[in-house]
Tab-separated table of C-alpha atoms and ligand atoms in Angstrom:
chain	number	residue	atom	x	y	z
A	1	MET	CA	-35.764	-32.348	-5.563
A	2	ILE	CA	-37.357	-32.113	-9.011
A	3	VAL	CA	-34.881	-32.774	-11.856
A	4	LEU	CA	-35.762	-30.960	-15.094
A	5	LYS	CA	-34.570	-32.695	-18.280
A	6	SER	CA	-32.632	-31.092	-21.129
A	7	ASP	CA	-33.750	-31.509	-24.749
A	8	ARG	CA	-30.990	-34.088	-25.137
A	9	GLU	CA	-32.321	-36.082	-22.200
A	10	ILE	CA	-35.884	-35.908	-23.520
A	11	THR	CA	-34.584	-37.366	-26.803
A	12	MET	CA	-33.217	-40.310	-24.781
A	13	MET	CA	-36.526	-40.686	-22.966
A	14	ARG	CA	-38.387	-40.819	-26.307
A	15	GLU	CA	-36.522	-44.055	-27.050
A	16	ALA	CA	-37.545	-45.713	-23.805
A	17	GLY	CA	-41.088	-44.407	-24.300
A	18	ARG	CA	-41.290	-45.792	-27.831
A	19	VAL	CA	-40.382	-49.309	-26.705
A	20	VAL	CA	-43.055	-49.198	-24.000
A	21	ALA	CA	-45.657	-48.040	-26.556
A	22	GLU	CA	-44.661	-50.790	-29.001
A	23	ALA	CA	-44.831	-53.398	-26.256
A	24	LEU	CA	-48.335	-52.272	-25.240
A	25	ASP	CA	-49.489	-52.467	-28.873
A	26	GLU	CA	-48.093	-56.002	-29.189
A	27	VAL	CA	-49.652	-57.128	-25.925
A	28	GLU	CA	-53.039	-55.763	-27.006
A	29	LYS	CA	-53.035	-58.126	-30.007
A	30	ALA	CA	-52.361	-61.090	-27.698
A	31	ILE	CA	-55.224	-60.351	-25.289
A	32	VAL	CA	-57.807	-63.052	-26.046
A	33	PRO	CA	-59.786	-65.451	-23.847
A	34	GLY	CA	-57.548	-68.344	-22.764
A	35	VAL	CA	-54.169	-66.585	-22.864
A	36	THR	CA	-52.134	-66.670	-19.638
A	37	THR	CA	-50.727	-63.507	-18.117
A	38	ALA	CA	-47.316	-65.247	-18.053
A	39	ARG	CA	-47.503	-65.423	-21.862
A	40	LEU	CA	-48.103	-61.660	-22.046
A	41	ASN	CA	-45.109	-61.117	-19.757
A	42	GLN	CA	-42.933	-63.328	-21.991
A	43	LEU	CA	-44.040	-61.423	-25.095
A	44	VAL	CA	-42.914	-58.137	-23.562
A	45	GLU	CA	-39.574	-59.590	-22.418
A	46	ASP	CA	-38.932	-60.745	-26.001
A	47	ILE	CA	-39.699	-57.283	-27.409
A	48	MET	CA	-37.418	-55.564	-24.892
A	49	LEU	CA	-34.585	-57.966	-25.618
A	50	ARG	CA	-34.924	-57.294	-29.365
A	51	ARG	CA	-34.973	-53.529	-28.760
A	52	GLY	CA	-32.008	-53.469	-26.363
A	53	ALA	CA	-34.205	-52.290	-23.505
A	54	ARG	CA	-34.292	-53.522	-19.931
A	55	PRO	CA	-37.668	-54.359	-18.358
A	56	ALA	CA	-37.656	-51.744	-15.608
A	57	PHE	CA	-40.038	-53.484	-13.213
A	58	LYS	CA	-38.116	-56.773	-12.968
A	59	GLY	CA	-36.303	-56.816	-9.633
A	60	TYR	CA	-37.638	-53.396	-8.662
A	61	ARG	CA	-38.013	-53.745	-4.862
A	62	GLY	CA	-38.039	-57.490	-5.507
A	63	TYR	CA	-40.894	-57.416	-8.062
A	64	PRO	CA	-40.729	-60.843	-9.800
A	65	ALA	CA	-41.881	-60.061	-13.370
A	66	SER	CA	-41.394	-57.623	-16.267
A	67	ILE	CA	-44.942	-56.286	-16.471
A	68	CYS	CA	-47.928	-55.861	-14.165
A	69	THR	CA	-51.176	-57.627	-15.141
A	70	SER	CA	-54.154	-56.548	-13.033
A	71	ILE	CA	-57.503	-58.218	-13.752
A	72	ASN	CA	-61.038	-56.942	-12.907
A	73	ASN	CA	-60.980	-55.923	-9.196
A	74	GLU	CA	-57.171	-55.762	-9.236
A	75	VAL	CA	-56.040	-52.126	-9.378
A	76	VAL	CA	-52.282	-52.299	-10.044
A	77	HIS	CA	-49.196	-54.499	-9.461
A	78	GLY	CA	-50.854	-57.826	-10.345
A	79	ILE	CA	-48.154	-60.455	-10.951
A	80	PRO	CA	-48.271	-62.438	-14.227
A	81	GLY	CA	-48.681	-66.193	-13.832
A	82	LEU	CA	-50.681	-69.213	-14.970
A	83	LYS	CA	-54.040	-67.447	-14.658
A	84	THR	CA	-55.925	-67.352	-17.979
A	85	LEU	CA	-58.077	-64.493	-19.238
A	86	SER	CA	-61.814	-65.045	-19.703
A	87	ASP	CA	-64.351	-63.418	-21.996
A	88	GLY	CA	-65.768	-60.376	-20.165
A	89	ASP	CA	-62.655	-59.668	-18.051
A	90	ILE	CA	-60.792	-56.380	-18.131
A	91	ILE	CA	-57.004	-56.349	-17.740
A	92	SER	CA	-54.640	-53.500	-16.961
A	93	ILE	CA	-51.146	-53.903	-18.409
A	94	ASP	CA	-48.370	-51.716	-16.964
A	95	ILE	CA	-44.932	-51.670	-18.638
A	96	GLY	CA	-41.652	-49.916	-17.833
A	97	ALA	CA	-38.474	-49.864	-19.932
A	98	GLU	CA	-34.988	-48.498	-19.397
A	99	ILE	CA	-32.613	-47.635	-22.237
A	100	ASN	CA	-29.251	-45.898	-21.732
A	101	GLY	CA	-30.189	-44.992	-18.183
A	102	TYR	CA	-33.541	-43.361	-19.002
A	103	TYR	CA	-36.987	-44.691	-18.205
A	104	GLY	CA	-40.414	-44.866	-19.836
A	105	ASP	CA	-43.569	-46.052	-18.046
A	106	ALA	CA	-47.098	-46.535	-19.394
A	107	ALA	CA	-50.244	-48.566	-18.818
A	108	ARG	CA	-53.578	-49.291	-20.479
A	109	THR	CA	-56.680	-51.281	-19.570
A	110	PHE	CA	-58.062	-53.626	-22.226
A	111	PRO	CA	-61.380	-55.481	-22.522
A	112	VAL	CA	-61.140	-59.263	-23.018
A	113	GLY	CA	-63.758	-60.174	-25.607
A	114	ALA	CA	-67.154	-58.607	-24.855
A	115	VAL	CA	-67.406	-56.736	-21.531
A	116	ASP	CA	-70.442	-55.339	-19.677
A	117	ASP	CA	-71.484	-51.699	-20.085
A	118	ILE	CA	-70.038	-50.507	-16.764
A	119	SER	CA	-66.625	-52.021	-17.571
A	120	ALA	CA	-66.623	-50.453	-21.041
A	121	ARG	CA	-67.532	-47.075	-19.552
A	122	LEU	CA	-64.925	-47.439	-16.779
A	123	ILE	CA	-62.209	-48.033	-19.380
A	124	LYS	CA	-63.362	-45.100	-21.526
A	125	VAL	CA	-63.648	-42.650	-18.619
A	126	THR	CA	-60.244	-43.626	-17.180
A	127	ALA	CA	-58.604	-43.089	-20.586
A	128	GLU	CA	-60.337	-39.675	-20.717
A	129	CYS	CA	-59.064	-38.862	-17.206
A	130	LEU	CA	-55.514	-39.386	-18.474
A	131	GLU	CA	-56.185	-37.205	-21.541
A	132	LYS	CA	-57.638	-34.448	-19.360
A	133	GLY	CA	-54.655	-34.646	-17.022
A	134	ILE	CA	-52.276	-34.380	-19.970
A	135	LEU	CA	-54.122	-31.286	-21.259
A	136	GLN	CA	-53.135	-29.534	-18.016
A	137	CYS	CA	-49.415	-30.065	-18.755
A	138	VAL	CA	-48.967	-26.494	-19.893
A	139	LEU	CA	-46.377	-23.950	-18.696
A	140	ASN	CA	-47.300	-22.067	-15.539
A	141	ARG	CA	-50.128	-24.410	-14.591
A	142	ARG	CA	-49.479	-26.123	-11.270
A	143	LEU	CA	-49.068	-29.800	-10.466
A	144	THR	CA	-52.417	-30.285	-8.760
A	145	ASP	CA	-54.252	-28.809	-11.744
A	146	ILE	CA	-53.525	-32.251	-13.260
A	147	SER	CA	-54.802	-34.012	-10.117
A	148	PHE	CA	-57.999	-31.947	-10.061
A	149	ALA	CA	-58.758	-32.556	-13.754
A	150	ILE	CA	-58.429	-36.329	-13.255
A	151	GLN	CA	-60.539	-36.536	-10.097
A	152	SER	CA	-63.282	-34.253	-11.440
A	153	HIS	CA	-63.776	-36.274	-14.607
A	154	ALA	CA	-63.855	-39.617	-12.757
A	155	GLU	CA	-66.342	-38.419	-10.137
A	156	GLU	CA	-68.578	-36.589	-12.635
A	157	ASN	CA	-69.024	-40.000	-14.228
A	158	GLY	CA	-69.916	-41.741	-10.963
A	159	PHE	CA	-66.547	-43.414	-10.426
A	160	SER	CA	-63.898	-42.926	-7.705
A	161	VAL	CA	-60.131	-42.377	-7.857
A	162	VAL	CA	-57.582	-44.423	-5.919
A	163	LYS	CA	-55.759	-42.279	-3.354
A	164	GLU	CA	-53.140	-44.688	-1.971
A	165	PHE	CA	-51.112	-44.783	-5.218
A	166	VAL	CA	-49.907	-41.808	-7.243
A	167	GLY	CA	-48.203	-40.729	-10.457
A	168	HIS	CA	-44.612	-39.552	-10.321
A	169	GLY	CA	-41.705	-37.745	-11.894
A	170	ILE	CA	-39.586	-39.999	-14.125
A	171	GLY	CA	-36.198	-39.763	-15.829
A	172	ARG	CA	-32.956	-41.412	-14.744
A	173	ALA	CA	-35.020	-43.239	-12.138
A	174	MET	CA	-38.461	-44.778	-12.607
A	175	HIS	CA	-39.795	-42.889	-9.622
A	176	GLU	CA	-38.618	-39.307	-9.128
A	177	GLU	CA	-40.145	-36.311	-7.446
A	178	PRO	CA	-42.749	-34.957	-7.531
A	179	GLN	CA	-45.489	-37.354	-6.476
A	180	LEU	CA	-48.642	-36.716	-8.485
A	181	PRO	CA	-51.905	-37.591	-6.705
A	182	ASN	CA	-55.003	-38.302	-8.796
A	183	PHE	CA	-57.101	-36.105	-6.489
A	184	GLY	CA	-57.008	-32.746	-4.769
A	185	ARG	CA	-57.783	-29.075	-5.178
A	186	PRO	CA	-56.238	-27.232	-8.136
A	187	GLY	CA	-53.558	-24.536	-8.014
A	188	ARG	CA	-51.179	-26.245	-5.562
A	189	GLY	CA	-47.694	-27.679	-5.823
A	190	PRO	CA	-44.838	-26.760	-8.145
A	191	ARG	CA	-45.394	-24.750	-11.321
A	192	LEU	CA	-45.044	-26.799	-14.506
A	193	ALA	CA	-41.794	-25.900	-16.257
A	194	PRO	CA	-40.134	-27.016	-19.512
A	195	GLY	CA	-38.211	-30.248	-18.936
A	196	LEU	CA	-40.508	-31.573	-16.229
A	197	VAL	CA	-41.342	-35.185	-17.133
A	198	LEU	CA	-44.240	-36.902	-15.380
A	199	ALA	CA	-45.763	-40.373	-15.359
A	200	ILE	CA	-49.455	-39.508	-15.117
A	201	GLU	CA	-51.466	-42.542	-14.068
A	202	PRO	CA	-55.115	-42.342	-13.041
A	203	MET	CA	-56.440	-45.466	-11.275
A	204	VAL	CA	-60.242	-45.336	-11.316
A	205	ASN	CA	-62.707	-47.644	-9.533
A	206	ALA	CA	-66.293	-48.498	-10.465
A	207	GLY	CA	-67.213	-48.578	-6.740
A	208	GLY	CA	-65.462	-47.097	-3.703
A	209	SER	CA	-61.937	-45.723	-3.755
A	210	LEU	CA	-60.415	-47.890	-1.001
A	211	THR	CA	-57.840	-50.574	-1.790
A	212	GLN	CA	-55.930	-53.328	-0.017
A	213	VAL	CA	-52.802	-55.335	-0.808
A	214	LEU	CA	-53.069	-59.140	-1.150
A	215	ALA	CA	-50.889	-61.650	0.735
A	216	ASP	CA	-48.413	-61.769	-2.194
A	217	ASN	CA	-47.447	-58.274	-0.971
A	218	TRP	CA	-47.918	-56.786	-4.469
A	219	THR	CA	-51.397	-57.174	-5.912
A	220	VAL	CA	-53.547	-54.151	-5.063
A	221	VAL	CA	-57.302	-54.859	-5.150
A	222	THR	CA	-60.400	-52.776	-4.473
A	223	LYS	CA	-61.798	-53.287	-0.963
A	224	ASP	CA	-65.377	-53.608	-2.207
A	225	GLY	CA	-64.532	-55.964	-5.098
A	226	GLY	CA	-65.524	-53.416	-7.778
A	227	ARG	CA	-63.592	-53.284	-11.015
A	228	SER	CA	-60.719	-50.865	-11.589
A	229	ALA	CA	-58.978	-49.362	-14.640
A	230	HIS	CA	-55.533	-47.791	-15.042
A	231	PHE	CA	-54.085	-45.669	-17.841
A	232	GLU	CA	-50.599	-44.135	-17.764
A	233	HIS	CA	-48.376	-42.093	-20.061
A	234	THR	CA	-44.912	-40.600	-19.615
A	235	VAL	CA	-45.359	-36.935	-20.556
A	236	ALA	CA	-42.802	-34.136	-21.004
A	237	VAL	CA	-43.790	-30.515	-20.374
A	238	THR	CA	-42.372	-28.388	-23.232
A	239	GLU	CA	-42.621	-24.778	-24.457
A	240	ASN	CA	-45.094	-26.118	-27.036
A	241	GLY	CA	-47.282	-27.968	-24.532
A	242	PRO	CA	-47.316	-31.616	-23.459
A	243	GLU	CA	-45.335	-34.214	-25.413
A	244	ILE	CA	-46.449	-37.801	-24.837
A	245	LEU	CA	-43.269	-39.910	-24.842
A	246	THR	CA	-45.033	-43.292	-24.602
A	247	ARG	CA	-46.992	-42.945	-27.851
A	248	LEU	CA	-45.834	-44.016	-31.329
B	301	MF3	N1	-46.001	-48.185	-13.305
B	301	MF3	C1	-46.002	-48.536	-11.906
B	301	MF3	C2	-45.399	-47.387	-11.150
B	301	MF3	O1	-45.147	-46.412	-11.718
B	301	MF3	C3	-45.501	-49.885	-11.660
B	301	MF3	C4	-44.188	-50.099	-11.024
B	301	MF3	S1	-44.274	-51.221	-9.745
B	301	MF3	C5	-43.234	-52.503	-10.097
B	301	MF3	O2	-45.225	-47.352	-9.980
B	301	MF3	F1	-42.840	-52.988	-9.005
B	301	MF3	F2	-43.876	-53.375	-10.805
B	301	MF3	F3	-42.207	-52.103	-10.747
B	302	CO	CO1	-45.779	-45.278	-13.086
């Protein structure tokens, strides 16, 4: 069942979204060669504590940290630890926050120092995929119009989209209906209505689309070892078009 949110509820979700956006901005400043992913996780925990937010990922299905840190060939759900970042890496940071029972969820991929041309283009195109998906969040469009916009842009640029993981509705739970694939033909699925709030999250690979999960049971990597990027925003569909809740 899809739960549409009232204006009052969207106001609550703005607060959770704002904390996630602030945390991503703070993390970006800390991304330098030599920093550990555990340090980035700690930084975000400190921000959430100060803001009265709860890190939504911690303990979710047993997930052991507050953020996901996925490096290079890691797609999503990388676990922070003692690993240090190196010049030329790319790192996807995914953050969820809960305030007063409402959730916000967003992710970005950052370059570490100077990255090669393919990595820079992968990051740029994946960010554009998210923007193009958001532009479809207009009344009376259908859910898979978002999916189609994302897949088309990735593939037109020679990249592939991950199919085993999807975006999702979000609100009083981090994951609500509907599921939002990053691929598929347009014009399918529910019509977009005011109060629908979606976490749109393209995962785009430089090589093939297939993934596998590592022995830690969390870290998703590309099968062919190619690099992967991930951008996510929590977006509300309104009478006036899309409102990005995870942007300052
Ligand atoms: N943003 C991701 C999602 O929407 C990450 C959550 S997985 C977690 O599914 F386990 F880390 F919480
Ligand atoms: Co999400």
